[in-house]
Amino acid sequence: MGERQLLMIPGPTAVPQSILLAGARPMINHRGPEFKAALEACTEGLKRVFRTKDEIFILTASGTGGLEAAIVNFLSPGDHVLSVSIGVFGNRFASIASTYGAEVEKLDFEMGQAADPAKIKARLDADTGKEIKAVLVTHNETSTGVTNDLAAIGKVVREHGALLLVDGISSLVAIDFRMDEWGVDVMVAGSQKAFMVPPGLVFVAVSKRAAEAMKTAEMPRFYFDLQRARQYLEQGQTPWTPAVPQVLQLQAALQILEREGLDNCHARHARLAGAVRAGVKALGLKLLADESVASNAVTAVRVPEGVKVADLRGLMLDKYDVVLAGGQQSLKEKIFRIGHLGLVYETDIIACLGCLGLALKELGWDCDPGAGAAAAVQALRG
Amino acid sequence: MGERQLLMIPGPTAVPQSILLAGARPMINHRGPEFKAALEACTEGLKRVFRTKDEIFILTASGTGGLEAAIVNFLSPGDHVLSVSIGVFGNRFASIASTYGAEVEKLDFEMGQAADPAKIKARLDADTGKEIKAVLVTHNETSTGVTNDLAAIGKVVREHGALLLVDGISSLVAIDFRMDEWGVDVMVAGSQKAFMVPPGLVFVAVSKRAAEAMKTAEMPRFYFDLQRARQYLEQGQTPWTPAVPQVLQLQAALQILEREGLDNCHARHARLAGAVRAGVKALGLKLLADESVASNAVTAVRVPEGVKVADLRGLMLDKYDVVLAGGQQSLKEKIFRIGHLGLVYETDIIACLGCLGLALKELGWDCDPGAGAAAAVQALRG
């Protein structure tokens, strides 16, 4: 009927009504006291979520803008960069670095696999001349539903000494992350993922090592210049007019997250992701990723023989008002993805798997259509 | 009391309740049919506002991000650029070009003055070797409240053949603009000005000449790459996750503006701006700009002898809940600014000038405090 949708994509995610309305309050001066209070509260709240004592900047842009900021503020043209990629977003991070003149060496892993910290270590150990200035890595690869072992990767990069620049756009809040403890230098996260805030903001956390590198980095930057961002943040402002509604919404969201508690929030995502995987398997479908590395934010499912991704997504949308994501690039016809991050409850998972069973059956896939919902319920018993 | 403010700054501007709520609807898939319909409606609606038949791209960024897009997509490092600046935002546009390697020649006019098209013509006439690849100019200089004669500037630039790249962030909708007729190549406008939409989006219109230049422009770009934006727009999408609420709000705003009619909207801004200037003068204050070039979107007022800008703005905010803007950079202590663009009515102007009279009197300025409101009312009789 189209009046209500169950939004099960890996971002933008559903936004709680209270957060929607926090963005609908009358406009305020972005250089006035109310905005200053909101920006400072958000910055401090984000530090608790990122588990860092260092700097965090809130930029008005999509996640990709934050990735650009993570490159151009810390590197110079000609810098040798090791790009660890396990999918579309890892490749994008590498492309940004190339675009701005870095010499990018790729260390790719197959789509659906996680990066092997031992292979990263081997490459870094071989770099005895310390040519590699930075390692780029994706924490949670949204295109394949795989989470990298960032604690282990952090350890090997810290032994080498290169900067560790991380795309955490879809991982923060959904998946455990410890910036300072793991030795991450730059971490990027987006408002439209597990933060439950509409798209429009990206957060860039900067370690002391990275702040030092910023002083000499020569890639050109203006809009994404973090030194300007720092200068204005000291006055409780942003250099350019920010997406004011999203900042007010972030403040409201951080309060909700603090009430739930970050550990509880991670546990909720893990529990619901487990139910999704159990339900999908009970419908006879195969997961793209091995469960040992499967993401708690998004699940990539191989579309079964005889069913087309577009037909499945179309039927789910048109008949059941459930929005699923397709695959990207080489996985376009091979997988569909279920997002389960942010404002997600048991009800959503069970409902989604129930309708997935109905749709698959209707498209000719031989399954017990109720098996997915039933398995999800069983998994949720714990 | 702080529960309601009269926001009289040159952006972000007050947002109508219907537009606030258009942004508070549940989140949708940015790669789904509802978003496609909204993005396409916005793009077509913007073309009518810009008065162009050429391309327009909607980017998720502040206005400054749009200025960066206007530079990096059309120029190469080493290109000779003539920067016509009449204030802070003109200087910013030039800085962006320098940052990305353009060779910038500045043609500055005193703050409070408009650019002289004859001087631009003289410089371009002298460029017989056609070294100048582009002319940068601000349509409406928000820092000084001056509007440049863009029709005349367009004429001289077209005679020369350089690209004309224009910062129209605060002019569109408030002030007459005709992209195709005036021969403008790139025009940038922001959602948070007279469009009455919260900040978060910037619009970049591109002429056929500029589209041709884009093919060979070599400045590095990724997030702001308009060729990627074009490729996705053909599918009704944006390359990166957009600020979805602001796109839905823009669609609602464009419907409101179409009902009012663009000419009526410009006439309303002119009428209200005239009332502001009449009121300010009746309080014994001096305008920064000559009235022949004064902006219909924002008025810069010299702070009178013996009164401090910070005291005046503080009293207006604390006692009357009226938000005024200060001066920027060298004008910081010398002027205050009244924004009157977007959702502005006669009531706002009269109320603002009445409270301005009260505040000035309280701060020791010798005036008839009711004279400003009275003069505004008289001016509004027409």
PDB file of N, CA, C and O in Angstrom, chain A residues 5 9 11-13 20 24-25 27-30 34 61-62 64-65 68 92 96 99 198-199 220-224 240-243 245-246 323, chain B residues 5 9 11-13 20 24-25 27-30 34 61-62 64-65 68 92 96 99 198-199 220-224 240-243 245-246:
ATOM      1  N   GLN A   5       6.892   1.727   5.218  1.00  0.00           N
ATOM      2  CA  GLN A   5       7.863   0.771   4.697  1.00  0.00           C
ATOM      3  C   GLN A   5       8.709   0.212   5.830  1.00  0.00           C
ATOM      4  O   GLN A   5       8.961   0.904   6.814  1.00  0.00           O
ATOM      5  N   ILE A   9      17.720  -1.691   4.566  1.00  0.00           N
ATOM      6  CA  ILE A   9      18.903  -1.474   3.733  1.00  0.00           C
ATOM      7  C   ILE A   9      20.032  -0.993   4.646  1.00  0.00           C
ATOM      8  O   ILE A   9      19.777  -0.512   5.751  1.00  0.00           O
ATOM      9  N   GLY A  11      21.614   1.550   5.104  1.00  0.00           N
ATOM     10  CA  GLY A  11      21.724   3.000   5.176  1.00  0.00           C
ATOM     11  C   GLY A  11      21.308   3.654   3.888  1.00  0.00           C
ATOM     12  O   GLY A  11      21.648   3.143   2.825  1.00  0.00           O
ATOM     13  N   PRO A  12      20.562   4.791   3.946  1.00  0.00           N
ATOM     14  CA  PRO A  12      20.121   5.400   5.195  1.00  0.00           C
ATOM     15  C   PRO A  12      19.143   4.491   5.939  1.00  0.00           C
ATOM     16  O   PRO A  12      18.358   3.786   5.314  1.00  0.00           O
ATOM     17  N   THR A  13      19.233   4.512   7.241  1.00  0.00           N
ATOM     18  CA  THR A  13      18.415   3.623   8.064  1.00  0.00           C
ATOM     19  C   THR A  13      17.195   4.371   8.591  1.00  0.00           C
ATOM     20  O   THR A  13      17.122   5.602   8.514  1.00  0.00           O
ATOM     21  N   LEU A  20      13.415  12.348  14.148  1.00  0.00           N
ATOM     22  CA  LEU A  20      12.840  13.084  13.012  1.00  0.00           C
ATOM     23  C   LEU A  20      12.379  14.466  13.486  1.00  0.00           C
ATOM     24  O   LEU A  20      12.655  15.480  12.850  1.00  0.00           O
ATOM     25  N   ALA A  24      13.045  18.913  13.047  1.00  0.00           N
ATOM     26  CA  ALA A  24      11.963  19.759  12.527  1.00  0.00           C
ATOM     27  C   ALA A  24      11.725  20.986  13.404  1.00  0.00           C
ATOM     28  O   ALA A  24      10.753  21.699  13.223  1.00  0.00           O
ATOM     29  N   ARG A  25      12.614  21.237  14.341  1.00  0.00           N
ATOM     30  CA  ARG A  25      12.440  22.451  15.146  1.00  0.00           C
ATOM     31  C   ARG A  25      12.854  23.658  14.299  1.00  0.00           C
ATOM     32  O   ARG A  25      13.616  23.529  13.338  1.00  0.00           O
ATOM     33  N   MET A  27      14.575  26.769  12.562  1.00  0.00           N
ATOM     34  CA  MET A  27      15.997  26.961  12.264  1.00  0.00           C
ATOM     35  C   MET A  27      16.648  27.875  13.304  1.00  0.00           C
ATOM     36  O   MET A  27      16.000  28.767  13.844  1.00  0.00           O
ATOM     37  N   ILE A  28      17.918  27.626  13.562  1.00  0.00           N
ATOM     38  CA  ILE A  28      18.691  28.475  14.471  1.00  0.00           C
ATOM     39  C   ILE A  28      19.941  28.993  13.759  1.00  0.00           C
ATOM     40  O   ILE A  28      20.344  28.461  12.727  1.00  0.00           O
ATOM     41  N   ASN A  29      20.523  30.001  14.348  1.00  0.00           N
ATOM     42  CA  ASN A  29      21.771  30.580  13.847  1.00  0.00           C
ATOM     43  C   ASN A  29      22.910  29.579  14.064  1.00  0.00           C
ATOM     44  O   ASN A  29      23.149  29.153  15.198  1.00  0.00           O
ATOM     45  N   HIS A  30      23.626  29.249  12.994  1.00  0.00           N
ATOM     46  CA  HIS A  30      24.728  28.287  13.135  1.00  0.00           C
ATOM     47  C   HIS A  30      25.948  28.924  13.797  1.00  0.00           C
ATOM     48  O   HIS A  30      26.935  28.238  14.047  1.00  0.00           O
ATOM     49  N   GLU A  34      22.894  28.378  20.813  1.00  0.00           N
ATOM     50  CA  GLU A  34      22.203  27.068  20.807  1.00  0.00           C
ATOM     51  C   GLU A  34      22.973  26.078  19.942  1.00  0.00           C
ATOM     52  O   GLU A  34      23.135  24.909  20.312  1.00  0.00           O
ATOM     53  N   ALA A  61      28.492  16.350   4.780  1.00  0.00           N
ATOM     54  CA  ALA A  61      28.807  15.604   3.557  1.00  0.00           C
ATOM     55  C   ALA A  61      28.295  14.180   3.723  1.00  0.00           C
ATOM     56  O   ALA A  61      27.927  13.762   4.821  1.00  0.00           O
ATOM     57  N   SER A  62      28.297  13.442   2.625  1.00  0.00           N
ATOM     58  CA  SER A  62      28.047  12.007   2.667  1.00  0.00           C
ATOM     59  C   SER A  62      29.296  11.317   3.212  1.00  0.00           C
ATOM     60  O   SER A  62      30.350  11.943   3.342  1.00  0.00           O
ATOM     61  N   THR A  64      31.336   9.399   1.742  1.00  0.00           N
ATOM     62  CA  THR A  64      32.453   9.494   0.801  1.00  0.00           C
ATOM     63  C   THR A  64      33.231  10.795   0.980  1.00  0.00           C
ATOM     64  O   THR A  64      34.452  10.821   0.803  1.00  0.00           O
ATOM     65  N   GLY A  65      32.531  11.863   1.342  1.00  0.00           N
ATOM     66  CA  GLY A  65      33.226  13.116   1.648  1.00  0.00           C
ATOM     67  C   GLY A  65      34.159  12.947   2.835  1.00  0.00           C
ATOM     68  O   GLY A  65      35.267  13.503   2.862  1.00  0.00           O
ATOM     69  N   GLU A  68      37.224  11.220   1.679  1.00  0.00           N
ATOM     70  CA  GLU A  68      38.116  12.171   1.015  1.00  0.00           C
ATOM     71  C   GLU A  68      38.890  12.985   2.064  1.00  0.00           C
ATOM     72  O   GLU A  68      40.100  13.191   1.931  1.00  0.00           O
ATOM     73  N   ARG A  92      36.795   2.090  -3.355  1.00  0.00           N
ATOM     74  CA  ARG A  92      36.521   3.528  -3.450  1.00  0.00           C
ATOM     75  C   ARG A  92      37.553   4.339  -2.657  1.00  0.00           C
ATOM     76  O   ARG A  92      38.040   5.368  -3.119  1.00  0.00           O
ATOM     77  N   ILE A  96      40.070   7.276  -4.210  1.00  0.00           N
ATOM     78  CA  ILE A  96      40.210   8.655  -3.726  1.00  0.00           C
ATOM     79  C   ILE A  96      41.693   8.980  -3.547  1.00  0.00           C
ATOM     80  O   ILE A  96      42.168  10.037  -3.973  1.00  0.00           O
ATOM     81  N   THR A  99      43.278   9.462  -6.911  1.00  0.00           N
ATOM     82  CA  THR A  99      42.824  10.709  -7.521  1.00  0.00           C
ATOM     83  C   THR A  99      43.653  11.895  -7.031  1.00  0.00           C
ATOM     84  O   THR A  99      43.951  12.812  -7.795  1.00  0.00           O
ATOM     85  N   PRO A 198      19.406  11.001   9.852  1.00  0.00           N
ATOM     86  CA  PRO A 198      19.394  11.070   8.393  1.00  0.00           C
ATOM     87  C   PRO A 198      20.785  11.349   7.818  1.00  0.00           C
ATOM     88  O   PRO A 198      21.660  11.881   8.512  1.00  0.00           O
ATOM     89  N   PRO A 199      20.992  11.011   6.552  1.00  0.00           N
ATOM     90  CA  PRO A 199      22.279  11.313   5.924  1.00  0.00           C
ATOM     91  C   PRO A 199      22.520  12.818   5.848  1.00  0.00           C
ATOM     92  O   PRO A 199      21.573  13.603   5.823  1.00  0.00           O
ATOM     93  N   PRO A 220      45.843  18.958  -1.917  1.00  0.00           N
ATOM     94  CA  PRO A 220      45.026  20.161  -1.822  1.00  0.00           C
ATOM     95  C   PRO A 220      43.689  19.877  -1.133  1.00  0.00           C
ATOM     96  O   PRO A 220      43.119  18.809  -1.304  1.00  0.00           O
ATOM     97  N   ARG A 221      43.236  20.819  -0.343  1.00  0.00           N
ATOM     98  CA  ARG A 221      41.957  20.660   0.360  1.00  0.00           C
ATOM     99  C   ARG A 221      41.434  22.022   0.757  1.00  0.00           C
ATOM    100  O   ARG A 221      42.218  22.896   1.133  1.00  0.00           O
ATOM    101  N   PHE A 222      40.162  22.192   0.694  1.00  0.00           N
ATOM    102  CA  PHE A 222      39.557  23.436   1.163  1.00  0.00           C
ATOM    103  C   PHE A 222      38.297  23.105   1.962  1.00  0.00           C
ATOM    104  O   PHE A 222      38.277  23.237   3.170  1.00  0.00           O
ATOM    105  N   TYR A 223      37.257  22.623   1.263  1.00  0.00           N
ATOM    106  CA  TYR A 223      36.002  22.302   1.971  1.00  0.00           C
ATOM    107  C   TYR A 223      36.255  21.283   3.075  1.00  0.00           C
ATOM    108  O   TYR A 223      35.667  21.376   4.147  1.00  0.00           O
ATOM    109  N   PHE A 224      37.108  20.300   2.812  1.00  0.00           N
ATOM    110  CA  PHE A 224      37.335  19.231   3.782  1.00  0.00           C
ATOM    111  C   PHE A 224      38.572  19.467   4.650  1.00  0.00           C
ATOM    112  O   PHE A 224      39.090  18.537   5.256  1.00  0.00           O
ATOM    113  N   TRP A 240      31.966  26.135   7.588  1.00  0.00           N
ATOM    114  CA  TRP A 240      30.933  26.400   6.583  1.00  0.00           C
ATOM    115  C   TRP A 240      29.580  26.068   7.214  1.00  0.00           C
ATOM    116  O   TRP A 240      29.504  25.274   8.151  1.00  0.00           O
ATOM    117  N   THR A 241      28.527  26.658   6.678  1.00  0.00           N
ATOM    118  CA  THR A 241      27.191  26.439   7.252  1.00  0.00           C
ATOM    119  C   THR A 241      26.857  24.949   7.280  1.00  0.00           C
ATOM    120  O   THR A 241      26.788  24.301   6.233  1.00  0.00           O
ATOM    121  N   PRO A 242      26.657  24.394   8.457  1.00  0.00           N
ATOM    122  CA  PRO A 242      26.452  22.940   8.566  1.00  0.00           C
ATOM    123  C   PRO A 242      24.986  22.538   8.348  1.00  0.00           C
ATOM    124  O   PRO A 242      24.096  23.383   8.369  1.00  0.00           O
ATOM    125  N   ALA A 243      24.766  21.246   8.170  1.00  0.00           N
ATOM    126  CA  ALA A 243      23.399  20.706   8.111  1.00  0.00           C
ATOM    127  C   ALA A 243      22.834  20.746   9.535  1.00  0.00           C
ATOM    128  O   ALA A 243      22.888  19.764  10.276  1.00  0.00           O
ATOM    129  N   PRO A 245      19.858  20.677  10.982  1.00  0.00           N
ATOM    130  CA  PRO A 245      18.915  19.683  11.516  1.00  0.00           C
ATOM    131  C   PRO A 245      19.607  18.390  11.935  1.00  0.00           C
ATOM    132  O   PRO A 245      19.315  17.841  13.000  1.00  0.00           O
ATOM    133  N   GLN A 246      20.539  17.923  11.105  1.00  0.00           N
ATOM    134  CA  GLN A 246      21.211  16.663  11.423  1.00  0.00           C
ATOM    135  C   GLN A 246      22.076  16.784  12.685  1.00  0.00           C
ATOM    136  O   GLN A 246      22.246  15.801  13.405  1.00  0.00           O
ATOM    137  N   VAL A 323      11.894  -2.966   2.123  1.00  0.00           N
ATOM    138  CA  VAL A 323      12.934  -2.470   1.222  1.00  0.00           C
ATOM    139  C   VAL A 323      14.234  -3.213   1.491  1.00  0.00           C
ATOM    140  O   VAL A 323      14.797  -3.113   2.588  1.00  0.00           O
TER     141      VAL A 323
ATOM    142  N   GLN B   5      12.261  32.619  18.105  1.00  0.00           N
ATOM    143  CA  GLN B   5      13.206  33.641  17.669  1.00  0.00           C
ATOM    144  C   GLN B   5      12.773  34.218  16.331  1.00  0.00           C
ATOM    145  O   GLN B   5      12.169  33.521  15.515  1.00  0.00           O
ATOM    146  N   ILE B   9      19.057  36.655   9.918  1.00  0.00           N
ATOM    147  CA  ILE B   9      20.438  36.521   9.465  1.00  0.00           C
ATOM    148  C   ILE B   9      20.409  36.081   8.000  1.00  0.00           C
ATOM    149  O   ILE B   9      19.401  35.557   7.528  1.00  0.00           O
ATOM    150  N   GLY B  11      21.122  33.607   6.377  1.00  0.00           N
ATOM    151  CA  GLY B  11      21.198  32.165   6.226  1.00  0.00           C
ATOM    152  C   GLY B  11      22.034  31.524   7.315  1.00  0.00           C
ATOM    153  O   GLY B  11      23.036  32.111   7.716  1.00  0.00           O
ATOM    154  N   PRO B  12      21.611  30.360   7.824  1.00  0.00           N
ATOM    155  CA  PRO B  12      20.375  29.689   7.415  1.00  0.00           C
ATOM    156  C   PRO B  12      19.147  30.522   7.783  1.00  0.00           C
ATOM    157  O   PRO B  12      19.149  31.202   8.817  1.00  0.00           O
ATOM    158  N   THR B  13      18.155  30.464   6.926  1.00  0.00           N
ATOM    159  CA  THR B  13      16.958  31.278   7.115  1.00  0.00           C
ATOM    160  C   THR B  13      15.841  30.448   7.748  1.00  0.00           C
ATOM    161  O   THR B  13      15.927  29.219   7.814  1.00  0.00           O
ATOM    162  N   LEU B  20       9.593  22.126   7.231  1.00  0.00           N
ATOM    163  CA  LEU B  20      10.205  21.392   8.348  1.00  0.00           C
ATOM    164  C   LEU B  20       9.633  19.978   8.404  1.00  0.00           C
ATOM    165  O   LEU B  20      10.367  18.997   8.532  1.00  0.00           O
ATOM    166  N   ALA B  24      10.634  15.580   8.000  1.00  0.00           N
ATOM    167  CA  ALA B  24      10.448  14.693   9.152  1.00  0.00           C
ATOM    168  C   ALA B  24       9.683  13.425   8.790  1.00  0.00           C
ATOM    169  O   ALA B  24       9.289  12.664   9.658  1.00  0.00           O
ATOM    170  N   ARG B  25       9.472  13.191   7.503  1.00  0.00           N
ATOM    171  CA  ARG B  25       8.804  11.940   7.132  1.00  0.00           C
ATOM    172  C   ARG B  25       9.793  10.782   7.274  1.00  0.00           C
ATOM    173  O   ARG B  25      11.015  10.985   7.240  1.00  0.00           O
ATOM    174  N   MET B  27      12.378   7.824   6.837  1.00  0.00           N
ATOM    175  CA  MET B  27      13.480   7.726   5.870  1.00  0.00           C
ATOM    176  C   MET B  27      13.093   6.817   4.707  1.00  0.00           C
ATOM    177  O   MET B  27      12.322   5.885   4.876  1.00  0.00           O
ATOM    178  N   ILE B  28      13.626   7.142   3.539  1.00  0.00           N
ATOM    179  CA  ILE B  28      13.400   6.305   2.355  1.00  0.00           C
ATOM    180  C   ILE B  28      14.746   5.883   1.765  1.00  0.00           C
ATOM    181  O   ILE B  28      15.785   6.466   2.077  1.00  0.00           O
ATOM    182  N   ASN B  29      14.682   4.895   0.912  1.00  0.00           N
ATOM    183  CA  ASN B  29      15.857   4.401   0.200  1.00  0.00           C
ATOM    184  C   ASN B  29      16.299   5.450  -0.821  1.00  0.00           C
ATOM    185  O   ASN B  29      15.510   5.857  -1.670  1.00  0.00           O
ATOM    186  N   HIS B  30      17.567   5.859  -0.743  1.00  0.00           N
ATOM    187  CA  HIS B  30      18.052   6.880  -1.679  1.00  0.00           C
ATOM    188  C   HIS B  30      18.268   6.300  -3.076  1.00  0.00           C
ATOM    189  O   HIS B  30      18.627   7.033  -3.985  1.00  0.00           O
ATOM    190  N   GLU B  34      10.813   6.479  -4.794  1.00  0.00           N
ATOM    191  CA  GLU B  34      10.330   7.738  -4.203  1.00  0.00           C
ATOM    192  C   GLU B  34      11.431   8.798  -4.281  1.00  0.00           C
ATOM    193  O   GLU B  34      11.172   9.957  -4.598  1.00  0.00           O
ATOM    194  N   ALA B  61      26.311  19.231   0.643  1.00  0.00           N
ATOM    195  CA  ALA B  61      27.443  20.027   1.141  1.00  0.00           C
ATOM    196  C   ALA B  61      26.927  21.414   1.493  1.00  0.00           C
ATOM    197  O   ALA B  61      25.803  21.785   1.142  1.00  0.00           O
ATOM    198  N   SER B  62      27.755  22.179   2.168  1.00  0.00           N
ATOM    199  CA  SER B  62      27.502  23.602   2.379  1.00  0.00           C
ATOM    200  C   SER B  62      27.779  24.337   1.073  1.00  0.00           C
ATOM    201  O   SER B  62      28.343  23.772   0.131  1.00  0.00           O
ATOM    202  N   THR B  64      30.057  26.399   0.375  1.00  0.00           N
ATOM    203  CA  THR B  64      31.485  26.395   0.051  1.00  0.00           C
ATOM    204  C   THR B  64      31.879  25.135  -0.717  1.00  0.00           C
ATOM    205  O   THR B  64      32.754  25.177  -1.590  1.00  0.00           O
ATOM    206  N   GLY B  65      31.224  24.033  -0.413  1.00  0.00           N
ATOM    207  CA  GLY B  65      31.464  22.816  -1.183  1.00  0.00           C
ATOM    208  C   GLY B  65      31.063  22.996  -2.640  1.00  0.00           C
ATOM    209  O   GLY B  65      31.734  22.507  -3.549  1.00  0.00           O
ATOM    210  N   GLU B  68      33.711  24.927  -4.351  1.00  0.00           N
ATOM    211  CA  GLU B  68      34.832  24.044  -4.691  1.00  0.00           C
ATOM    212  C   GLU B  68      34.503  23.245  -5.954  1.00  0.00           C
ATOM    213  O   GLU B  68      35.344  23.116  -6.857  1.00  0.00           O
ATOM    214  N   ARG B  92      36.976  34.157  -0.745  1.00  0.00           N
ATOM    215  CA  ARG B  92      36.969  32.710  -0.500  1.00  0.00           C
ATOM    216  C   ARG B  92      37.008  31.939  -1.824  1.00  0.00           C
ATOM    217  O   ARG B  92      37.733  30.952  -1.950  1.00  0.00           O
ATOM    218  N   ILE B  96      39.902  29.186  -2.992  1.00  0.00           N
ATOM    219  CA  ILE B  96      39.679  27.805  -3.425  1.00  0.00           C
ATOM    220  C   ILE B  96      40.440  27.559  -4.731  1.00  0.00           C
ATOM    221  O   ILE B  96      41.123  26.546  -4.885  1.00  0.00           O
ATOM    222  N   THR B  99      44.113  27.256  -4.015  1.00  0.00           N
ATOM    223  CA  THR B  99      44.406  26.005  -3.323  1.00  0.00           C
ATOM    224  C   THR B  99      44.581  24.861  -4.308  1.00  0.00           C
ATOM    225  O   THR B  99      45.430  23.992  -4.131  1.00  0.00           O
ATOM    226  N   PRO B 198      16.536  23.907   5.028  1.00  0.00           N
ATOM    227  CA  PRO B 198      17.705  23.886   5.913  1.00  0.00           C
ATOM    228  C   PRO B 198      19.007  23.700   5.136  1.00  0.00           C
ATOM    229  O   PRO B 198      18.996  23.206   4.008  1.00  0.00           O
ATOM    230  N   PRO B 199      20.132  24.084   5.725  1.00  0.00           N
ATOM    231  CA  PRO B 199      21.420  23.874   5.063  1.00  0.00           C
ATOM    232  C   PRO B 199      21.710  22.385   4.881  1.00  0.00           C
ATOM    233  O   PRO B 199      21.215  21.561   5.628  1.00  0.00           O
ATOM    234  N   PRO B 220      42.174  17.788  -9.312  1.00  0.00           N
ATOM    235  CA  PRO B 220      41.681  16.538  -8.743  1.00  0.00           C
ATOM    236  C   PRO B 220      40.317  16.733  -8.080  1.00  0.00           C
ATOM    237  O   PRO B 220      40.049  17.770  -7.483  1.00  0.00           O
ATOM    238  N   ARG B 221      39.462  15.739  -8.227  1.00  0.00           N
ATOM    239  CA  ARG B 221      38.128  15.808  -7.612  1.00  0.00           C
ATOM    240  C   ARG B 221      37.583  14.398  -7.475  1.00  0.00           C
ATOM    241  O   ARG B 221      37.808  13.548  -8.347  1.00  0.00           O
ATOM    242  N   PHE B 222      36.881  14.174  -6.424  1.00  0.00           N
ATOM    243  CA  PHE B 222      36.217  12.879  -6.255  1.00  0.00           C
ATOM    244  C   PHE B 222      34.810  13.112  -5.707  1.00  0.00           C
ATOM    245  O   PHE B 222      33.842  12.964  -6.420  1.00  0.00           O
ATOM    246  N   TYR B 223      34.715  13.541  -4.449  1.00  0.00           N
ATOM    247  CA  TYR B 223      33.387  13.782  -3.863  1.00  0.00           C
ATOM    248  C   TYR B 223      32.593  14.784  -4.688  1.00  0.00           C
ATOM    249  O   TYR B 223      31.383  14.635  -4.860  1.00  0.00           O
ATOM    250  N   PHE B 224      33.250  15.814  -5.190  1.00  0.00           N
ATOM    251  CA  PHE B 224      32.557  16.871  -5.922  1.00  0.00           C
ATOM    252  C   PHE B 224      32.614  16.681  -7.442  1.00  0.00           C
ATOM    253  O   PHE B 224      32.374  17.626  -8.187  1.00  0.00           O
ATOM    254  N   TRP B 240      26.698   9.585  -4.101  1.00  0.00           N
ATOM    255  CA  TRP B 240      26.896   9.287  -2.678  1.00  0.00           C
ATOM    256  C   TRP B 240      25.556   9.524  -1.964  1.00  0.00           C
ATOM    257  O   TRP B 240      24.730  10.302  -2.429  1.00  0.00           O
ATOM    258  N   THR B 241      25.398   8.896  -0.803  1.00  0.00           N
ATOM    259  CA  THR B 241      24.129   9.023  -0.074  1.00  0.00           C
ATOM    260  C   THR B 241      23.817  10.495   0.208  1.00  0.00           C
ATOM    261  O   THR B 241      24.576  11.165   0.908  1.00  0.00           O
ATOM    262  N   PRO B 242      22.729  11.009  -0.313  1.00  0.00           N
ATOM    263  CA  PRO B 242      22.439  12.439  -0.171  1.00  0.00           C
ATOM    264  C   PRO B 242      21.713  12.757   1.137  1.00  0.00           C
ATOM    265  O   PRO B 242      21.220  11.858   1.818  1.00  0.00           O
ATOM    266  N   ALA B 243      21.638  14.042   1.453  1.00  0.00           N
ATOM    267  CA  ALA B 243      20.847  14.504   2.600  1.00  0.00           C
ATOM    268  C   ALA B 243      19.375  14.392   2.202  1.00  0.00           C
ATOM    269  O   ALA B 243      18.754  15.352   1.744  1.00  0.00           O
ATOM    270  N   PRO B 245      16.441  14.247   3.717  1.00  0.00           N
ATOM    271  CA  PRO B 245      15.389  15.172   4.181  1.00  0.00           C
ATOM    272  C   PRO B 245      15.405  16.494   3.416  1.00  0.00           C
ATOM    273  O   PRO B 245      14.349  17.002   3.031  1.00  0.00           O
ATOM    274  N   GLN B 246      16.585  17.034   3.170  1.00  0.00           N
ATOM    275  CA  GLN B 246      16.664  18.319   2.482  1.00  0.00           C
ATOM    276  C   GLN B 246      16.176  18.213   1.037  1.00  0.00           C
ATOM    277  O   GLN B 246      15.649  19.185   0.503  1.00  0.00           O
TER     278      GLN B 246
END
